[in-house]
Each structure stands twice: as C-alpha cells, then as structure tokens.
PDB file of C-alpha atoms and ligand atoms in Angstrom:
ATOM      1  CA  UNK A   5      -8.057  28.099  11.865  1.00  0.00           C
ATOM      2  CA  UNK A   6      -5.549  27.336   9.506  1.00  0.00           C
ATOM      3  CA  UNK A   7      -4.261  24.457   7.637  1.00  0.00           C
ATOM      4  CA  UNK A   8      -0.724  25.422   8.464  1.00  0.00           C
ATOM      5  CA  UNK A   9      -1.797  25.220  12.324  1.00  0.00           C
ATOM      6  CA  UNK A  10      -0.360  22.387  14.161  1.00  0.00           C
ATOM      7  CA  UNK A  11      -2.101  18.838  15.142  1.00  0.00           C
ATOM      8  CA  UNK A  12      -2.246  18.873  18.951  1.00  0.00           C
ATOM      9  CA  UNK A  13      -2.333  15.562  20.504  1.00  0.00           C
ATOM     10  CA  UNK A  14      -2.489  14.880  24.007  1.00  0.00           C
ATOM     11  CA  UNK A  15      -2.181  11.972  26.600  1.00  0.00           C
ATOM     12  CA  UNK A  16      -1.703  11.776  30.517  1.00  0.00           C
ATOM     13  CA  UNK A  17       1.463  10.776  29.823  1.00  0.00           C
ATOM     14  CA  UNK A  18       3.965   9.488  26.981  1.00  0.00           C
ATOM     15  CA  UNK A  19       1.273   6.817  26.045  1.00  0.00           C
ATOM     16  CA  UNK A  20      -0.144   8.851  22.845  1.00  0.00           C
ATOM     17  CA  UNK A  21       4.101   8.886  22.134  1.00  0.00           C
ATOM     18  CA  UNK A  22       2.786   5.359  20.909  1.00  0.00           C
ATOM     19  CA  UNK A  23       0.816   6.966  18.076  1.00  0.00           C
ATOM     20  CA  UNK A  24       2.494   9.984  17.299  1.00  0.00           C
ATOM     21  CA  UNK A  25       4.658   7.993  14.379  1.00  0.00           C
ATOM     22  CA  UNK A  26       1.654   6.622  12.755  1.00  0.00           C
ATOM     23  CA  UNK A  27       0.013  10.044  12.043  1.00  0.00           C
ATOM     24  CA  UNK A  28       3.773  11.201  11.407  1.00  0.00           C
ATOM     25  CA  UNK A  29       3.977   8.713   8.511  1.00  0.00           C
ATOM     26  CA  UNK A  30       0.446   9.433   7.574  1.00  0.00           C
ATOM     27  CA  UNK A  31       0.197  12.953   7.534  1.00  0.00           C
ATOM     28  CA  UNK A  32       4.185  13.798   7.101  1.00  0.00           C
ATOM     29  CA  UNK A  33       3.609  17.461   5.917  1.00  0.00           C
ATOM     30  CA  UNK A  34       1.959  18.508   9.226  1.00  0.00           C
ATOM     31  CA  UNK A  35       3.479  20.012  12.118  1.00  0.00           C
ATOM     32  CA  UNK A  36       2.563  18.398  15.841  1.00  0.00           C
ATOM     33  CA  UNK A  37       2.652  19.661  18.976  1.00  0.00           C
ATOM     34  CA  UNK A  38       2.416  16.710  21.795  1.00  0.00           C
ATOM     35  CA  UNK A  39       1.388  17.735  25.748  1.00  0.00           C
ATOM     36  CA  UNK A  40       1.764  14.082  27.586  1.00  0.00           C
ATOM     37  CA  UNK A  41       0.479  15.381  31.452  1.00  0.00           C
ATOM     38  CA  UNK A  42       3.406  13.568  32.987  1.00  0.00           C
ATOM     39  CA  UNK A  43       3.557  15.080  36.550  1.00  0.00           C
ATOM     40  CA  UNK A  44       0.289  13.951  37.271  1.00  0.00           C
ATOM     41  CA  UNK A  45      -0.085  10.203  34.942  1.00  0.00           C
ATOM     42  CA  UNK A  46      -1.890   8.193  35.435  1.00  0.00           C
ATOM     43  CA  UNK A  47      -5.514   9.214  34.454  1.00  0.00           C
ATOM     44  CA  UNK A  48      -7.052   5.605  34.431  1.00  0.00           C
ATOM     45  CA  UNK A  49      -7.168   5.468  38.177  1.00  0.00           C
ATOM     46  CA  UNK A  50      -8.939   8.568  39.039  1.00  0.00           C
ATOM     47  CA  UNK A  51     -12.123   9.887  38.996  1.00  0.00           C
ATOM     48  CA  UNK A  52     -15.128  11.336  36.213  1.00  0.00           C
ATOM     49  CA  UNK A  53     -13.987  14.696  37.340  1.00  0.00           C
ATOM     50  CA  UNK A  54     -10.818  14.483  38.470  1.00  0.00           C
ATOM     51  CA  UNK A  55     -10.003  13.556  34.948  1.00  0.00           C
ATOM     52  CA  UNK A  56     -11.969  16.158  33.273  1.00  0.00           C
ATOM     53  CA  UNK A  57     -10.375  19.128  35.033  1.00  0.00           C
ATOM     54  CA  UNK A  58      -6.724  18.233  33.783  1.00  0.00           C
ATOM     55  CA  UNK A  59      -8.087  17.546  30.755  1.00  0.00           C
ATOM     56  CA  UNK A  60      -9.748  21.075  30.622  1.00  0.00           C
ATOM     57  CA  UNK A  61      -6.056  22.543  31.586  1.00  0.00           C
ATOM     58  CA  UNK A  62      -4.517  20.714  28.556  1.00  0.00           C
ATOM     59  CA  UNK A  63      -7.505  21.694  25.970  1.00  0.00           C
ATOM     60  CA  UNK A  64      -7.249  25.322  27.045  1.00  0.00           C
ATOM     61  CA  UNK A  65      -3.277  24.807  26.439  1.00  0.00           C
ATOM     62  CA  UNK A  66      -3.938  23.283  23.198  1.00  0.00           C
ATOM     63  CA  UNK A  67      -6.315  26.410  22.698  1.00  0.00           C
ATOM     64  CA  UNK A  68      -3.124  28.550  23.258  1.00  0.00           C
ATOM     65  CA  UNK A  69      -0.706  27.301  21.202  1.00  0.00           C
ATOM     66  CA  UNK A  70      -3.479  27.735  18.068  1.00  0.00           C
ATOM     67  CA  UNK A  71      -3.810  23.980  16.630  1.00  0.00           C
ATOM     68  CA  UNK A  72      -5.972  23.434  13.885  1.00  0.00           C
ATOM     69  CA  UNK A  73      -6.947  19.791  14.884  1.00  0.00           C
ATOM     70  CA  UNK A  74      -6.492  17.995  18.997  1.00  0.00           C
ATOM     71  CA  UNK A  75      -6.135  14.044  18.313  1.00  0.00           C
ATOM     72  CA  UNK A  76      -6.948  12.409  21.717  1.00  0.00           C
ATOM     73  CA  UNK A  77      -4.312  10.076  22.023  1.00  0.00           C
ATOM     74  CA  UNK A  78      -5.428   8.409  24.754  1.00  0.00           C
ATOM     75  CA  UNK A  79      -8.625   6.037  25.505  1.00  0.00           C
ATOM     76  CA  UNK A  80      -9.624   7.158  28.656  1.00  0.00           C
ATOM     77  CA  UNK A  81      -9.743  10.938  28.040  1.00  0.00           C
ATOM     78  CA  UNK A  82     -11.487   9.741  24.640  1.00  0.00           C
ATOM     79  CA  UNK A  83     -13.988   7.781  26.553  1.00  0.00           C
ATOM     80  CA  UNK A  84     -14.538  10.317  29.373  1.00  0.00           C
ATOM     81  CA  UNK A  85     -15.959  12.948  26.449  1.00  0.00           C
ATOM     82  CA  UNK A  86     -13.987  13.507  23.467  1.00  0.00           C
ATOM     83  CA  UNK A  87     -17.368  15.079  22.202  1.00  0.00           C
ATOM     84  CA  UNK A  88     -17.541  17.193  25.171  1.00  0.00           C
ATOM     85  CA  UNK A  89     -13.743  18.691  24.161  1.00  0.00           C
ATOM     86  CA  UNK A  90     -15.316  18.878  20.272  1.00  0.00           C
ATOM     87  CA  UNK A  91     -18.143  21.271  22.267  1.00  0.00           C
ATOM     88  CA  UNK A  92     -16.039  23.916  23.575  1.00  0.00           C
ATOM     89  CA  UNK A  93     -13.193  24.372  21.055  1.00  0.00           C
ATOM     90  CA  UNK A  94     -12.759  26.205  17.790  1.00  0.00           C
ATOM     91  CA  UNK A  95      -9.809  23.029  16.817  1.00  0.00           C
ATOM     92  CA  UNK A  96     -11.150  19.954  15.286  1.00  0.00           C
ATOM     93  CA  UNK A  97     -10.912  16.433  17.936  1.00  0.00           C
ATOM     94  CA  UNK A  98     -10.360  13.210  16.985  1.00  0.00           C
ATOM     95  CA  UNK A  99     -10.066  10.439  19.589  1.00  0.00           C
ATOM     96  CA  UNK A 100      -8.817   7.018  19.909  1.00  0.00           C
ATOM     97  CA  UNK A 101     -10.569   4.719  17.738  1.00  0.00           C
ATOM     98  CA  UNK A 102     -11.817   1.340  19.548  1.00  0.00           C
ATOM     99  CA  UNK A 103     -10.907  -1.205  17.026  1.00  0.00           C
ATOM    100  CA  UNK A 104     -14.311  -2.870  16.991  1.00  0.00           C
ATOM    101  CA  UNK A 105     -14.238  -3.400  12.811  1.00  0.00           C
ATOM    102  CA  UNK A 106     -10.863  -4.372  13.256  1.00  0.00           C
ATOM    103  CA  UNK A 107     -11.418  -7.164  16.243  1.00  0.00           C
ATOM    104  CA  UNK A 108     -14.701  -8.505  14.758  1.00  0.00           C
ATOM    105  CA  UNK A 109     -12.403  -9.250  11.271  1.00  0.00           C
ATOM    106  CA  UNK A 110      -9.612 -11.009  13.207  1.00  0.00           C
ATOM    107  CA  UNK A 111     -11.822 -13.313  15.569  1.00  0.00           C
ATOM    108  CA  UNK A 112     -12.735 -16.474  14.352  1.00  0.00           C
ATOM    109  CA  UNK A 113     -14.705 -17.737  17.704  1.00  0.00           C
ATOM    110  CA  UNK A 114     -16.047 -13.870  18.063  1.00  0.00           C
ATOM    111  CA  UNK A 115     -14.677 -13.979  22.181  1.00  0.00           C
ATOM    112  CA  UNK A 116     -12.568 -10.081  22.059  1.00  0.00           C
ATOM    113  CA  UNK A 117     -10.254  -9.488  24.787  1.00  0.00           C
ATOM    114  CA  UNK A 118      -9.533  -5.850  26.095  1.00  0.00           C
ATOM    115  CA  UNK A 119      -7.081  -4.183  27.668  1.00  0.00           C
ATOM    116  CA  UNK A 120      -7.709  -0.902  29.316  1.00  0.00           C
ATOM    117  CA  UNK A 121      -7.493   1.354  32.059  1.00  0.00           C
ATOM    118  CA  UNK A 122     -10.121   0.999  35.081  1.00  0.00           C
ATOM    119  CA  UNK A 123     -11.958   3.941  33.862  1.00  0.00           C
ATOM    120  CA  UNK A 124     -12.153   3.297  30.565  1.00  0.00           C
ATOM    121  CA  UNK A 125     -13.140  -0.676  31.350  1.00  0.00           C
ATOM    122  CA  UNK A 126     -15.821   0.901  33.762  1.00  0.00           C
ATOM    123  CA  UNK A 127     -17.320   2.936  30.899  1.00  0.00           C
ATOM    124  CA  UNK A 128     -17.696  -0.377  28.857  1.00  0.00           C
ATOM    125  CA  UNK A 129     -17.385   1.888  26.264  1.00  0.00           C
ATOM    126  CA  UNK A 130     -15.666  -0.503  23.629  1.00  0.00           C
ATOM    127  CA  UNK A 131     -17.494  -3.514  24.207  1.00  0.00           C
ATOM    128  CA  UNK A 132     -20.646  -1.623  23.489  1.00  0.00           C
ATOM    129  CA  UNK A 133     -18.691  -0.579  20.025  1.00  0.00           C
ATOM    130  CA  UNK A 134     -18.019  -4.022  19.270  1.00  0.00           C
ATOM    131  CA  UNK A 135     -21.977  -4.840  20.213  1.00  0.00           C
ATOM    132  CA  UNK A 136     -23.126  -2.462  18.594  1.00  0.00           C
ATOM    133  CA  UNK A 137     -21.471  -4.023  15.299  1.00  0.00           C
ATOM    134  CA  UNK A 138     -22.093  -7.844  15.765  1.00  0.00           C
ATOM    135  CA  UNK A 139     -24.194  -8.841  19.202  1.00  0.00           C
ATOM    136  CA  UNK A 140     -23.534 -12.522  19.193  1.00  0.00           C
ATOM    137  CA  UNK A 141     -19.639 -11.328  20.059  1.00  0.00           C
ATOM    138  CA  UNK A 142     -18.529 -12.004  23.447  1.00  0.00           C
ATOM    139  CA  UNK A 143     -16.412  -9.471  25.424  1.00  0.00           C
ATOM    140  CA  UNK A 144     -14.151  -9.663  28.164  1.00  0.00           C
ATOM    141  CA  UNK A 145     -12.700  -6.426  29.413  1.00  0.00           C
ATOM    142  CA  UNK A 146     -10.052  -6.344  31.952  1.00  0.00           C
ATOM    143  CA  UNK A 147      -8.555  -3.047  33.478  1.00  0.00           C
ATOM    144  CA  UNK A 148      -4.790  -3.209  33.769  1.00  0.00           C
ATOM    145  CA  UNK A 149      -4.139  -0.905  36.550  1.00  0.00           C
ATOM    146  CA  UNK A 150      -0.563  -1.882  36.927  1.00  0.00           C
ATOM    147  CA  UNK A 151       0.700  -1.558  33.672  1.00  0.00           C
ATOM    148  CA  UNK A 152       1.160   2.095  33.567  1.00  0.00           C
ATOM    149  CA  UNK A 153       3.269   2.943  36.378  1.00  0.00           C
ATOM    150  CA  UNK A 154       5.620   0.703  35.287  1.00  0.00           C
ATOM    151  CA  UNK A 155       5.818   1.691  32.079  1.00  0.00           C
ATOM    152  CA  UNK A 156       5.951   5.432  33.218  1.00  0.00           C
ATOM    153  CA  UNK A 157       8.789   3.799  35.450  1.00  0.00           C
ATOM    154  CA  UNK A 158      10.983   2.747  32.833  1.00  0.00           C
ATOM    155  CA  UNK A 159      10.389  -0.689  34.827  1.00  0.00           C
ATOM    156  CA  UNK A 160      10.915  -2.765  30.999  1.00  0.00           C
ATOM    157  CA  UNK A 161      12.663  -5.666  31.463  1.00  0.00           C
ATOM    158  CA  UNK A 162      12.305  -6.913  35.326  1.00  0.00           C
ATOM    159  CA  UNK A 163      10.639  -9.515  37.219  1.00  0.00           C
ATOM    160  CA  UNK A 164       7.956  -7.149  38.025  1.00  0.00           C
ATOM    161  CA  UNK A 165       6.456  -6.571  34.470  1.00  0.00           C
ATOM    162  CA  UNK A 166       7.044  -9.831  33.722  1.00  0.00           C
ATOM    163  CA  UNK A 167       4.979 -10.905  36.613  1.00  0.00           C
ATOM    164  CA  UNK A 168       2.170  -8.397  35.626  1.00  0.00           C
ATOM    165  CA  UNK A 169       2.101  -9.104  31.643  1.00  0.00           C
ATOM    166  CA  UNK A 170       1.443 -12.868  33.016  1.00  0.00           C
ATOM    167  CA  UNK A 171      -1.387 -11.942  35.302  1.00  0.00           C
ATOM    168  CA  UNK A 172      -2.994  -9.866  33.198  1.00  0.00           C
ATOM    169  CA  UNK A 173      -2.587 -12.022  30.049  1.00  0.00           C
ATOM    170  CA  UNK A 174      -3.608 -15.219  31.849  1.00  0.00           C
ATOM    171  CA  UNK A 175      -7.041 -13.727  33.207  1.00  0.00           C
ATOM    172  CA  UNK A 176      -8.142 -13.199  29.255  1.00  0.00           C
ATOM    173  CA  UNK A 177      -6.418 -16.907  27.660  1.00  0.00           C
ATOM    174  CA  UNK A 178      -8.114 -18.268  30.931  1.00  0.00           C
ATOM    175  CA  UNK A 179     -11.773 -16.694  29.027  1.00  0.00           C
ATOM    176  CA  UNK A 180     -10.459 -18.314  25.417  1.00  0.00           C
ATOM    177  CA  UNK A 181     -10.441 -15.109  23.536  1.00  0.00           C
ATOM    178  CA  UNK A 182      -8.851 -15.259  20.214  1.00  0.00           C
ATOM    179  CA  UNK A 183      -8.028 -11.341  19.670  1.00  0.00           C
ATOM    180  CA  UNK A 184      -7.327  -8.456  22.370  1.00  0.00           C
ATOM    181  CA  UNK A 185      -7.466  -5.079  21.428  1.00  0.00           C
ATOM    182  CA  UNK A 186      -4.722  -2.701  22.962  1.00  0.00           C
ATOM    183  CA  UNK A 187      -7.377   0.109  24.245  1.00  0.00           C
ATOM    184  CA  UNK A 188      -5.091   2.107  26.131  1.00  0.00           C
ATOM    185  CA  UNK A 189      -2.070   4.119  24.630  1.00  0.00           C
ATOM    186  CA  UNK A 190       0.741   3.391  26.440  1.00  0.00           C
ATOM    187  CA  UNK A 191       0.576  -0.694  26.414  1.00  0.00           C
ATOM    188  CA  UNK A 192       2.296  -0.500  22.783  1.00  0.00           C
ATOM    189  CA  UNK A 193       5.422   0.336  24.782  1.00  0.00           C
ATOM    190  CA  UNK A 194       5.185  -2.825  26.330  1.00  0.00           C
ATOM    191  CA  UNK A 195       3.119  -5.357  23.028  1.00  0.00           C
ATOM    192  CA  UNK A 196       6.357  -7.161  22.617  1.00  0.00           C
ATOM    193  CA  UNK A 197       5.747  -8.629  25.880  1.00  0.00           C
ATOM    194  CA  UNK A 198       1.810  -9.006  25.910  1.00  0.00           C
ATOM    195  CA  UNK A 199       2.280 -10.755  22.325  1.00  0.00           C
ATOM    196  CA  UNK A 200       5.168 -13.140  23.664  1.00  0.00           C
ATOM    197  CA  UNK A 201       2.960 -14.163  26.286  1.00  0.00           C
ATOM    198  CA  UNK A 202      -0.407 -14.448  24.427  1.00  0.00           C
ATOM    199  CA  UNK A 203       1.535 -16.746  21.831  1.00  0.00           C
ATOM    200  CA  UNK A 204       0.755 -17.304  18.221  1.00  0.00           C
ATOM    201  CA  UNK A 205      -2.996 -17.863  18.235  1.00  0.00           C
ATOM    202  CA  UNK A 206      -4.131 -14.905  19.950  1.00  0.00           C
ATOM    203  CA  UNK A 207      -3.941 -11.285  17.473  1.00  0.00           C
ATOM    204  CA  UNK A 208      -3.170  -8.239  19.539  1.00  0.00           C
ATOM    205  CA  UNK A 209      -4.914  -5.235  18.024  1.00  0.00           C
ATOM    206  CA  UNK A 210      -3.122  -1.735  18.929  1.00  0.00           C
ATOM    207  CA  UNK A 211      -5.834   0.750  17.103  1.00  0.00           C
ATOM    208  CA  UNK A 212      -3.665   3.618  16.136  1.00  0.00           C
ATOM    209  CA  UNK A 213      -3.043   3.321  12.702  1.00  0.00           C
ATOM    210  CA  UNK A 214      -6.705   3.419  12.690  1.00  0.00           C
ATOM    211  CA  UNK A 215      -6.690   6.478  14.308  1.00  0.00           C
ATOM    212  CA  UNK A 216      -4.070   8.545  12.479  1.00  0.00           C
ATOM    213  CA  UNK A 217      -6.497   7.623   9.062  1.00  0.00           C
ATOM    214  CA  UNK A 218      -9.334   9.256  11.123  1.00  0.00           C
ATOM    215  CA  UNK A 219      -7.185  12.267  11.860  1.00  0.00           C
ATOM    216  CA  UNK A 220      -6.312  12.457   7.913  1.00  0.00           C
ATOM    217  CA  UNK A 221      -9.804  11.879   7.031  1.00  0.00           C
ATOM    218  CA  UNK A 222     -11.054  14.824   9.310  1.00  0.00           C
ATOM    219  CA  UNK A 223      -8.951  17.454   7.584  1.00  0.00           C
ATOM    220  CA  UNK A 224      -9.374  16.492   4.111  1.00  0.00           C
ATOM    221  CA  UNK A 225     -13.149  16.489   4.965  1.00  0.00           C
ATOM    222  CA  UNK A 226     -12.705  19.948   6.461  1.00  0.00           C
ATOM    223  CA  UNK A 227      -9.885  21.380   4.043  1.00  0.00           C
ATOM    224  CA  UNK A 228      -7.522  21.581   6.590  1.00  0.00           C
ATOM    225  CA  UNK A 229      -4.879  18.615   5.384  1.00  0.00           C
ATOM    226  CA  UNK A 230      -1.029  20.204   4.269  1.00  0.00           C
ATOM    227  CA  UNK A 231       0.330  18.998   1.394  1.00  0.00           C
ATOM    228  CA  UNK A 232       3.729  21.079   2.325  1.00  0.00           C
ATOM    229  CA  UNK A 233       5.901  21.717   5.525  1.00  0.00           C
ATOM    230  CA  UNK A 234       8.771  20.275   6.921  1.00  0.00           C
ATOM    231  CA  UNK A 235       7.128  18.430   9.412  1.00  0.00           C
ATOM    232  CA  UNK A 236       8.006  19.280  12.680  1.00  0.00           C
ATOM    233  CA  UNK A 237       7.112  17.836  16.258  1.00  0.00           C
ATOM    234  CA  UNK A 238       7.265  19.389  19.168  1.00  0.00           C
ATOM    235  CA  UNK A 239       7.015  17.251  22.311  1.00  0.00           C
ATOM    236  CA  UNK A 240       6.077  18.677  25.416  1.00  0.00           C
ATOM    237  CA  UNK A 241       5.998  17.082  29.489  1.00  0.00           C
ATOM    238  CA  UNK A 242       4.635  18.712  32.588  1.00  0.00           C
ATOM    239  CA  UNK A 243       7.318  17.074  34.091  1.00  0.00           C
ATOM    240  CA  UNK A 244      10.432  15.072  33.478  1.00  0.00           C
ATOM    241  CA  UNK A 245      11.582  16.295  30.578  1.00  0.00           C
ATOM    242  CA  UNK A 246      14.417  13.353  30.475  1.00  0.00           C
ATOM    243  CA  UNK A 247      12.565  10.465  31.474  1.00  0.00           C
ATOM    244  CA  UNK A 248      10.017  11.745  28.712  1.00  0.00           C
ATOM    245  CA  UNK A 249      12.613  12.224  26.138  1.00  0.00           C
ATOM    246  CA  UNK A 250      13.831   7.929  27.094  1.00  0.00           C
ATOM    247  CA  UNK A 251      10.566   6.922  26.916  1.00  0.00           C
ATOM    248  CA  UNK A 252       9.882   8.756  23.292  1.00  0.00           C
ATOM    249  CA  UNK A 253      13.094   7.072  21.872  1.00  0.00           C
ATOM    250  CA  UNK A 254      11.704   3.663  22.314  1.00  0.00           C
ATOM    251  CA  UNK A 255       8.802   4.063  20.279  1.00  0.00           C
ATOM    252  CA  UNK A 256       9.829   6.909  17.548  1.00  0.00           C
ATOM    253  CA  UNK A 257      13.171   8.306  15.947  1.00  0.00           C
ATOM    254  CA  UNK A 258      13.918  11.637  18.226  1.00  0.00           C
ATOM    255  CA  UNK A 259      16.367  12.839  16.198  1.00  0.00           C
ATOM    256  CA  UNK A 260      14.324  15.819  14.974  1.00  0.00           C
ATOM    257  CA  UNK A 261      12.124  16.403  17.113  1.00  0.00           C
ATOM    258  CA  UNK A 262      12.255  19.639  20.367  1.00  0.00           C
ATOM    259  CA  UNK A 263      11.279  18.259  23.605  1.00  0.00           C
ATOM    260  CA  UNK A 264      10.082  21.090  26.085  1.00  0.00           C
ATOM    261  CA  UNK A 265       8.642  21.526  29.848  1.00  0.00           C
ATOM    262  CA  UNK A 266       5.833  23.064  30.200  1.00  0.00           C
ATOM    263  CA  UNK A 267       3.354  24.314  32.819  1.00  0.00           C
ATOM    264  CA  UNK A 268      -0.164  24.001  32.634  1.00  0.00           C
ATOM    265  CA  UNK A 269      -1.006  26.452  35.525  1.00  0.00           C
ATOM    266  CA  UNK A 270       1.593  29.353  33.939  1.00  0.00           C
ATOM    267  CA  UNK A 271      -0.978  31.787  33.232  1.00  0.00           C
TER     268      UNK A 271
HETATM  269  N1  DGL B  28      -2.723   6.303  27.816  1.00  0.00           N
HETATM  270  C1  DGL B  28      -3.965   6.296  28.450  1.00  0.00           C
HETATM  271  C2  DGL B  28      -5.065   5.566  27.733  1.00  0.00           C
HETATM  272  O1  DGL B  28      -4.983   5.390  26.553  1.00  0.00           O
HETATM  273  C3  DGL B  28      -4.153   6.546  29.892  1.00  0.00           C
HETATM  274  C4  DGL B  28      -3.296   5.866  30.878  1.00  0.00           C
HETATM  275  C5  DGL B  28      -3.508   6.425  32.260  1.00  0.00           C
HETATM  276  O2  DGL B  28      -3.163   7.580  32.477  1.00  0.00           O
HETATM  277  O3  DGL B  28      -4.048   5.717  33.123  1.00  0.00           O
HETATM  278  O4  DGL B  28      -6.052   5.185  28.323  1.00  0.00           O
END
C-alpha cells in the first residue's frame, strides 16, 4: 500500500455521495474512487447474506483498483461487519460512525431518535453505542424503509415524500425525542425536509463529518495521509450512470469529478 493509493468508499447506492464532500474538504490532497451499487440499491431491505455477498463483489473491486484505505459510507454495510471487510483486505476500513458522543451532547431530556434502514434498526447496533456511553438515555429507533426508493427515484419534491417525511417524523415527535441522528447515508439528500418537519426544537445529527475525521485519523495513525495531489474523484455506478451523475450534483460540485459504469461481475 501506498499513500498515493486512492480512498475507496462505497455505498449501495449514491447515499455515501452524501459524505464524499466532507472527507473531500478534509482530506483535499487525496484521490477517491466511489462504487455506489446502484443496479441493485437498496441494501436495507434484504437479508444478513444477501447483503454480504454484494458487499464481497464491491470489496474485491475495491481490491482491484489498489486503494490504500475503503471508508464504508453506508450504515448498514458498516453494521453488517465493517470488521469482517477489515479481516480480509490488505486496504485500511473505516465505517460510518454512529453519532452516539455527538447525540448524548445535543439532548437535553437524553430521549435519541434514529433513523435507519430495517437492517441496520434490527441490529440495534447504535442504540447499544449510545448505551454503551450513558444508560439512563432512552432510544427510539425507527427503520425508514420508504425513504430510499424515493430518493433513488429522484421523487424530491412530491406529495409522496412529503407524505413519508411526515409519517416517519411524526412516529419519533409522537416518543418526545429531542435529537435524531441521520444513521443511514442517503437521508442527507432529503434533511432539508426531515428538519422542516421536526421544527426548531428537535437537532438532526447527520454523522459524516464525524466520519471523514476518522478516515483522516486512520492514515495519519498509519502514515498513509497525502499532503500533495490534485485531488481527484472518480465516481463510479453499476448502473445509471445519468441518474447517478443528478443525484451527485445535489449534494457536491461535479464539475471535476469522472463519473464511470462499471460492472462488478466483469471478470
Ligand atoms: N445508504 C445506506 C445506509 O447508510 C443504505 C441504504 C439502503 O441501501 O437501504 O444505510
């Protein structure tokens, strides 16, 4: 490995495109190669092993193109065994982080809200983080199941989402939390929304400037940080290159990045 690899990150689809600009600004020396799985998104629905055998395509990919460092870029791959991924690589991993310092210091009545996929809510993975830290919290997890097709969709702005941000956010005001951590990638796309609909007294937490400090911290630790390059980012779909490259431009400037297709089962 070397430090003038790229940073892989993946997702199941363009919801890691969510924190792509935060380790951009962090780390903007680095080159990064992005592999969103967007011919067969979503993850969150399917099963322990359906979900590790497309991630095993990707990681072998990721193996391929010679990165230096994979950040997980996505909650429910991170929570289905981003120490599993660490196991049988050479490259560095780094997955989501789950927030848990950061929603114990915004609550004031200590009652966390999360949003997350089904899979990741049924691995109550972040509410045993925030536990773990402070066990007089109280969390409520709910799985958002409908969020991410329509995000995928392009579906911003209808009645639909609309309709869907309400449910969703009226099942967690309904349990009085104070703070709701964004635990899956792609609901940044749509925190505008979430946040208009919460209103002022509830914090939404998206973790992924959290992250992106993890990723730095990992290569300093291990001497694998750049401190020259130009920077460049190289975003890659399984499918849909267009709708891919839309999506991307509403959460980061395109302008310099290459978008290409790819298939996973090439070889
Ligand atoms: N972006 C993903 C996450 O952070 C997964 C969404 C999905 O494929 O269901 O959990």
């Amino acid at each position: 490995m070397n430090c003038k690899d790229p940073i892989g990150v993946i997702d199941s689809g363009v919801g890691g495109l969510t924190v792509l600009p935060y380790l951009q600004r962090l780390m903007p020396h680095e080159d990064f190669l992005y592999l969103g799985d967007t011919a067969r998104t979503p993850y969150g629905i399917r099963s322990r092993q359906e979900i590790a055998t497309m991630v095993a395509e990707m990681t072998a990919w990721m193996e391929d193109n010679h990165i230096k460092q994979l950040v997980v870029a996505c909650n429910t791959i991170t929570v289905l065994g981003a120490p599993t991924i660490r196991g049988l690589h050479s490259f560095r991993v780094v997955g989501m982080s789950k927030g848990a310092k950061l929603a114990l210091t915004a609550t004031k009545n200590k009652k966390i809200g999360i949003f997350a996929t089904d899979f990741t809510v049924s691995t109550q993975a972040h509410q045993k983080a925030i536990l773990e830290l402070d066990h007089t919290a109280q969390v409520f997890s709910q799985g958002c199941t409908k969020f991410v097709p329509l995000i995928e969709g392009e579906q911003f702005d209808t009645p639909e989402l609309a309709a869907v941000v309400r449910e969703y956010t009226d099942i967690l005001k309904k349990d009085g939390v104070d703070t709701v951590l964004l635990s899956c990638t792609h609901y940044p796309f749509i925190k505008k929304e979430i946040v208009a609909l919460f209103g002022p007294e509830i914090t939404v937490i998206d973790p992924a400037e959290e992250t992106a400090a993890d990723a730095l911290a990992d290569l300093q630790q291990h001497k694998l940080d750049r401190k020259d390059g130009k920077g460049q980012v190289t975003i890659c779909f399984t499918a849909d290159l267009e709708r891919g490259r839309r999506l991307a431009s509403r959460v980061m400037d395109i302008s310099q990045c290459r978008f290409k297709q790819v298939d996973l089962h090439s070889k």
